[in-house]
Amino acid sequence: MLLFGFQSFAQNAEMEAFKDLFNSEKKMALGEFLDLETSQSAKFWEIYNDYTEERKDLANRRIALLKKYAYQYGTFTDEQASEIVKETFSIRDQSDKILWKYYKKYEKEFGAKTAAKFVQFELYVQTSIDNELQTAMPLIETK
């Protein structure tokens, strides 16, 4: 039991380190992509930090969903498959709502082009992650 708890802690610590590294690299790439003026930078990153904080729960829900999928793979009941699909759509819906909320904040502060460029970057990253996950995940067996 103690070993399992330690292993779980180590995996969680590793996951947190990975998320921190990913977010740091993503932020650097976004900064290069947007090429903000110095006068805009502080306000942009203040809003962005709020955005990433608001998305943390979604990231955790998505990781939990992937773990659930992996754990139940090959033994899915119809009910479990339905729960996974419902949670997937719930996460996507919430993600879109948060992105729209922050698009409007950026549009108000920096104009539509900068806000649209932010959305373009976010959707590119999200789509890239989705593509990688879909490529790596085995399909649900129906037989």
PDB file of C-alpha atoms in Angstrom:
ATOM      1  CA  MET A   1       0.000   0.000   0.000  1.00  0.00           C
ATOM      2  CA  LEU A   2       2.795   2.410   0.905  1.00  0.00           C
ATOM      3  CA  LEU A   3       4.607   1.613  -2.345  1.00  0.00           C
ATOM      4  CA  PHE A   4       1.450   2.288  -4.374  1.00  0.00           C
ATOM      5  CA  GLY A   5       0.976   5.619  -2.613  1.00  0.00           C
ATOM      6  CA  PHE A   6       4.579   6.599  -3.306  1.00  0.00           C
ATOM      7  CA  GLN A   7       4.306   5.543  -6.947  1.00  0.00           C
ATOM      8  CA  SER A   8       1.125   7.581  -7.321  1.00  0.00           C
ATOM      9  CA  PHE A   9       2.823  10.592  -5.703  1.00  0.00           C
ATOM     10  CA  ALA A  10       5.819  10.220  -8.015  1.00  0.00           C
ATOM     11  CA  GLN A  11       3.546  10.020 -11.062  1.00  0.00           C
ATOM     12  CA  ASN A  12       1.616  13.091  -9.914  1.00  0.00           C
ATOM     13  CA  ALA A  13       4.855  15.006  -9.289  1.00  0.00           C
ATOM     14  CA  GLU A  14       6.123  13.968 -12.722  1.00  0.00           C
ATOM     15  CA  MET A  15       2.833  15.035 -14.323  1.00  0.00           C
ATOM     16  CA  GLU A  16       2.979  18.425 -12.590  1.00  0.00           C
ATOM     17  CA  ALA A  17       6.566  18.933 -13.748  1.00  0.00           C
ATOM     18  CA  PHE A  18       5.547  18.033 -17.303  1.00  0.00           C
ATOM     19  CA  LYS A  19       2.579  20.440 -17.212  1.00  0.00           C
ATOM     20  CA  ASP A  20       4.797  23.242 -15.883  1.00  0.00           C
ATOM     21  CA  LEU A  21       7.362  22.651 -18.630  1.00  0.00           C
ATOM     22  CA  PHE A  22       4.667  22.467 -21.315  1.00  0.00           C
ATOM     23  CA  ASN A  23       3.011  25.680 -20.112  1.00  0.00           C
ATOM     24  CA  SER A  24       6.336  27.495 -19.954  1.00  0.00           C
ATOM     25  CA  GLU A  25       7.286  26.477 -23.494  1.00  0.00           C
ATOM     26  CA  LYS A  26       3.793  27.255 -24.755  1.00  0.00           C
ATOM     27  CA  LYS A  27       3.966  30.732 -23.230  1.00  0.00           C
ATOM     28  CA  MET A  28       7.340  31.397 -24.899  1.00  0.00           C
ATOM     29  CA  ALA A  29       5.999  30.216 -28.266  1.00  0.00           C
ATOM     30  CA  LEU A  30       2.898  32.383 -27.890  1.00  0.00           C
ATOM     31  CA  GLY A  31       5.046  35.410 -27.089  1.00  0.00           C
ATOM     32  CA  GLU A  32       7.090  34.860 -30.250  1.00  0.00           C
ATOM     33  CA  PHE A  33       3.960  34.231 -32.319  1.00  0.00           C
ATOM     34  CA  LEU A  34       2.219  37.411 -31.171  1.00  0.00           C
ATOM     35  CA  ASP A  35       5.313  39.633 -31.195  1.00  0.00           C
ATOM     36  CA  LEU A  36       3.708  42.082 -28.753  1.00  0.00           C
ATOM     37  CA  GLU A  37       4.899  45.614 -28.267  1.00  0.00           C
ATOM     38  CA  THR A  38       6.585  46.213 -24.925  1.00  0.00           C
ATOM     39  CA  SER A  39       3.741  48.517 -23.872  1.00  0.00           C
ATOM     40  CA  GLN A  40       1.213  45.699 -24.418  1.00  0.00           C
ATOM     41  CA  SER A  41       3.170  42.887 -22.856  1.00  0.00           C
ATOM     42  CA  ALA A  42       2.377  43.301 -19.146  1.00  0.00           C
ATOM     43  CA  LYS A  43      -1.393  43.536 -19.668  1.00  0.00           C
ATOM     44  CA  PHE A  44      -1.416  40.681 -22.176  1.00  0.00           C
ATOM     45  CA  TRP A  45       0.370  38.292 -19.805  1.00  0.00           C
ATOM     46  CA  GLU A  46      -1.799  39.360 -16.879  1.00  0.00           C
ATOM     47  CA  ILE A  47      -4.880  38.294 -18.849  1.00  0.00           C
ATOM     48  CA  TYR A  48      -3.108  35.167 -20.126  1.00  0.00           C
ATOM     49  CA  ASN A  49      -2.214  34.082 -16.594  1.00  0.00           C
ATOM     50  CA  ASP A  50      -5.901  34.374 -15.661  1.00  0.00           C
ATOM     51  CA  TYR A  51      -6.750  32.319 -18.755  1.00  0.00           C
ATOM     52  CA  THR A  52      -4.328  29.521 -17.884  1.00  0.00           C
ATOM     53  CA  GLU A  53      -5.526  29.495 -14.278  1.00  0.00           C
ATOM     54  CA  GLU A  54      -9.124  29.121 -15.448  1.00  0.00           C
ATOM     55  CA  ARG A  55      -8.136  26.236 -17.740  1.00  0.00           C
ATOM     56  CA  LYS A  56      -6.309  24.231 -15.040  1.00  0.00           C
ATOM     57  CA  ASP A  57      -9.450  22.362 -14.018  1.00  0.00           C
ATOM     58  CA  LEU A  58     -10.062  21.394 -17.649  1.00  0.00           C
ATOM     59  CA  ALA A  59      -6.540  20.031 -17.985  1.00  0.00           C
ATOM     60  CA  ASN A  60      -6.995  17.972 -14.831  1.00  0.00           C
ATOM     61  CA  ARG A  61     -10.378  16.680 -16.023  1.00  0.00           C
ATOM     62  CA  ARG A  62      -8.866  15.729 -19.364  1.00  0.00           C
ATOM     63  CA  ILE A  63      -5.984  13.868 -17.729  1.00  0.00           C
ATOM     64  CA  ALA A  64      -8.438  12.046 -15.455  1.00  0.00           C
ATOM     65  CA  LEU A  65     -10.526  11.118 -18.494  1.00  0.00           C
ATOM     66  CA  LEU A  66      -7.486   9.735 -20.322  1.00  0.00           C
ATOM     67  CA  LYS A  67      -6.538   7.691 -17.264  1.00  0.00           C
ATOM     68  CA  LYS A  68     -10.100   6.378 -17.026  1.00  0.00           C
ATOM     69  CA  TYR A  69     -10.050   5.460 -20.717  1.00  0.00           C
ATOM     70  CA  ALA A  70      -6.747   3.627 -20.338  1.00  0.00           C
ATOM     71  CA  TYR A  71      -7.888   1.826 -17.191  1.00  0.00           C
ATOM     72  CA  GLN A  72     -11.211   0.711 -18.681  1.00  0.00           C
ATOM     73  CA  TYR A  73      -9.937  -0.004 -22.179  1.00  0.00           C
ATOM     74  CA  GLY A  74     -11.054  -3.382 -23.469  1.00  0.00           C
ATOM     75  CA  THR A  75     -13.729  -3.742 -20.788  1.00  0.00           C
ATOM     76  CA  PHE A  76     -16.011  -0.775 -21.578  1.00  0.00           C
ATOM     77  CA  THR A  77     -19.679  -1.166 -20.898  1.00  0.00           C
ATOM     78  CA  ASP A  78     -22.133   0.945 -22.886  1.00  0.00           C
ATOM     79  CA  GLU A  79     -22.638   3.098 -19.789  1.00  0.00           C
ATOM     80  CA  GLN A  80     -18.894   3.687 -19.363  1.00  0.00           C
ATOM     81  CA  ALA A  81     -18.493   4.563 -23.047  1.00  0.00           C
ATOM     82  CA  SER A  82     -21.383   7.007 -22.733  1.00  0.00           C
ATOM     83  CA  GLU A  83     -19.842   8.627 -19.634  1.00  0.00           C
ATOM     84  CA  ILE A  84     -16.529   9.100 -21.448  1.00  0.00           C
ATOM     85  CA  VAL A  85     -18.212  10.699 -24.465  1.00  0.00           C
ATOM     86  CA  LYS A  86     -20.332  12.992 -22.264  1.00  0.00           C
ATOM     87  CA  GLU A  87     -17.261  14.120 -20.315  1.00  0.00           C
ATOM     88  CA  THR A  88     -15.359  14.676 -23.566  1.00  0.00           C
ATOM     89  CA  PHE A  89     -18.097  16.975 -24.863  1.00  0.00           C
ATOM     90  CA  SER A  90     -18.379  18.730 -21.509  1.00  0.00           C
ATOM     91  CA  ILE A  91     -14.644  19.477 -21.521  1.00  0.00           C
ATOM     92  CA  ARG A  92     -14.762  20.709 -25.129  1.00  0.00           C
ATOM     93  CA  ASP A  93     -17.782  22.899 -24.423  1.00  0.00           C
ATOM     94  CA  GLN A  94     -16.169  24.450 -21.348  1.00  0.00           C
ATOM     95  CA  SER A  95     -12.910  24.951 -23.237  1.00  0.00           C
ATOM     96  CA  ASP A  96     -14.711  26.816 -26.032  1.00  0.00           C
ATOM     97  CA  LYS A  97     -16.557  29.000 -23.519  1.00  0.00           C
ATOM     98  CA  ILE A  98     -13.331  29.948 -21.748  1.00  0.00           C
ATOM     99  CA  LEU A  99     -11.561  30.671 -25.040  1.00  0.00           C
ATOM    100  CA  TRP A 100     -14.469  32.863 -26.189  1.00  0.00           C
ATOM    101  CA  LYS A 101     -14.454  34.716 -22.855  1.00  0.00           C
ATOM    102  CA  TYR A 102     -10.755  35.509 -23.200  1.00  0.00           C
ATOM    103  CA  TYR A 103     -11.067  36.362 -26.882  1.00  0.00           C
ATOM    104  CA  LYS A 104     -13.514  39.104 -25.850  1.00  0.00           C
ATOM    105  CA  LYS A 105     -11.112  40.355 -23.152  1.00  0.00           C
ATOM    106  CA  TYR A 106      -8.219  40.503 -25.600  1.00  0.00           C
ATOM    107  CA  GLU A 107     -10.386  42.095 -28.284  1.00  0.00           C
ATOM    108  CA  LYS A 108     -11.429  44.847 -25.890  1.00  0.00           C
ATOM    109  CA  GLU A 109      -7.854  45.449 -24.729  1.00  0.00           C
ATOM    110  CA  PHE A 110      -5.831  44.921 -27.942  1.00  0.00           C
ATOM    111  CA  GLY A 111      -8.242  44.765 -30.880  1.00  0.00           C
ATOM    112  CA  ALA A 112      -9.741  41.933 -32.899  1.00  0.00           C
ATOM    113  CA  LYS A 113      -6.592  40.983 -34.835  1.00  0.00           C
ATOM    114  CA  THR A 114      -4.463  40.355 -31.745  1.00  0.00           C
ATOM    115  CA  ALA A 115      -7.378  38.555 -30.077  1.00  0.00           C
ATOM    116  CA  ALA A 116      -7.933  36.424 -33.179  1.00  0.00           C
ATOM    117  CA  LYS A 117      -4.242  35.601 -33.353  1.00  0.00           C
ATOM    118  CA  PHE A 118      -4.380  34.454 -29.712  1.00  0.00           C
ATOM    119  CA  VAL A 119      -7.362  32.199 -30.541  1.00  0.00           C
ATOM    120  CA  GLN A 120      -5.600  30.910 -33.647  1.00  0.00           C
ATOM    121  CA  PHE A 121      -2.565  29.928 -31.567  1.00  0.00           C
ATOM    122  CA  GLU A 122      -4.672  28.272 -28.863  1.00  0.00           C
ATOM    123  CA  LEU A 123      -6.714  26.286 -31.367  1.00  0.00           C
ATOM    124  CA  TYR A 124      -3.542  25.185 -33.139  1.00  0.00           C
ATOM    125  CA  VAL A 125      -2.053  23.906 -29.862  1.00  0.00           C
ATOM    126  CA  GLN A 126      -5.301  22.220 -28.795  1.00  0.00           C
ATOM    127  CA  THR A 127      -5.758  20.588 -32.204  1.00  0.00           C
ATOM    128  CA  SER A 128      -2.151  19.373 -32.218  1.00  0.00           C
ATOM    129  CA  ILE A 129      -2.617  17.795 -28.791  1.00  0.00           C
ATOM    130  CA  ASP A 130      -5.917  16.222 -29.876  1.00  0.00           C
ATOM    131  CA  ASN A 131      -4.278  14.778 -32.992  1.00  0.00           C
ATOM    132  CA  GLU A 132      -1.417  13.272 -30.984  1.00  0.00           C
ATOM    133  CA  LEU A 133      -3.822  11.744 -28.475  1.00  0.00           C
ATOM    134  CA  GLN A 134      -6.124  10.336 -31.144  1.00  0.00           C
ATOM    135  CA  THR A 135      -3.171   8.781 -32.936  1.00  0.00           C
ATOM    136  CA  ALA A 136      -1.904   7.153 -29.739  1.00  0.00           C
ATOM    137  CA  MET A 137      -5.229   5.944 -28.311  1.00  0.00           C
ATOM    138  CA  PRO A 138      -6.645   2.620 -29.401  1.00  0.00           C
ATOM    139  CA  LEU A 139     -10.219   2.679 -30.654  1.00  0.00           C
ATOM    140  CA  ILE A 140     -13.034   1.380 -28.488  1.00  0.00           C
ATOM    141  CA  GLU A 141     -13.744  -2.236 -29.284  1.00  0.00           C
ATOM    142  CA  THR A 142     -17.372  -3.035 -30.106  1.00  0.00           C
ATOM    143  CA  LYS A 143     -17.174  -6.828 -30.099  1.00  0.00           C
TER     144      LYS A 143
END
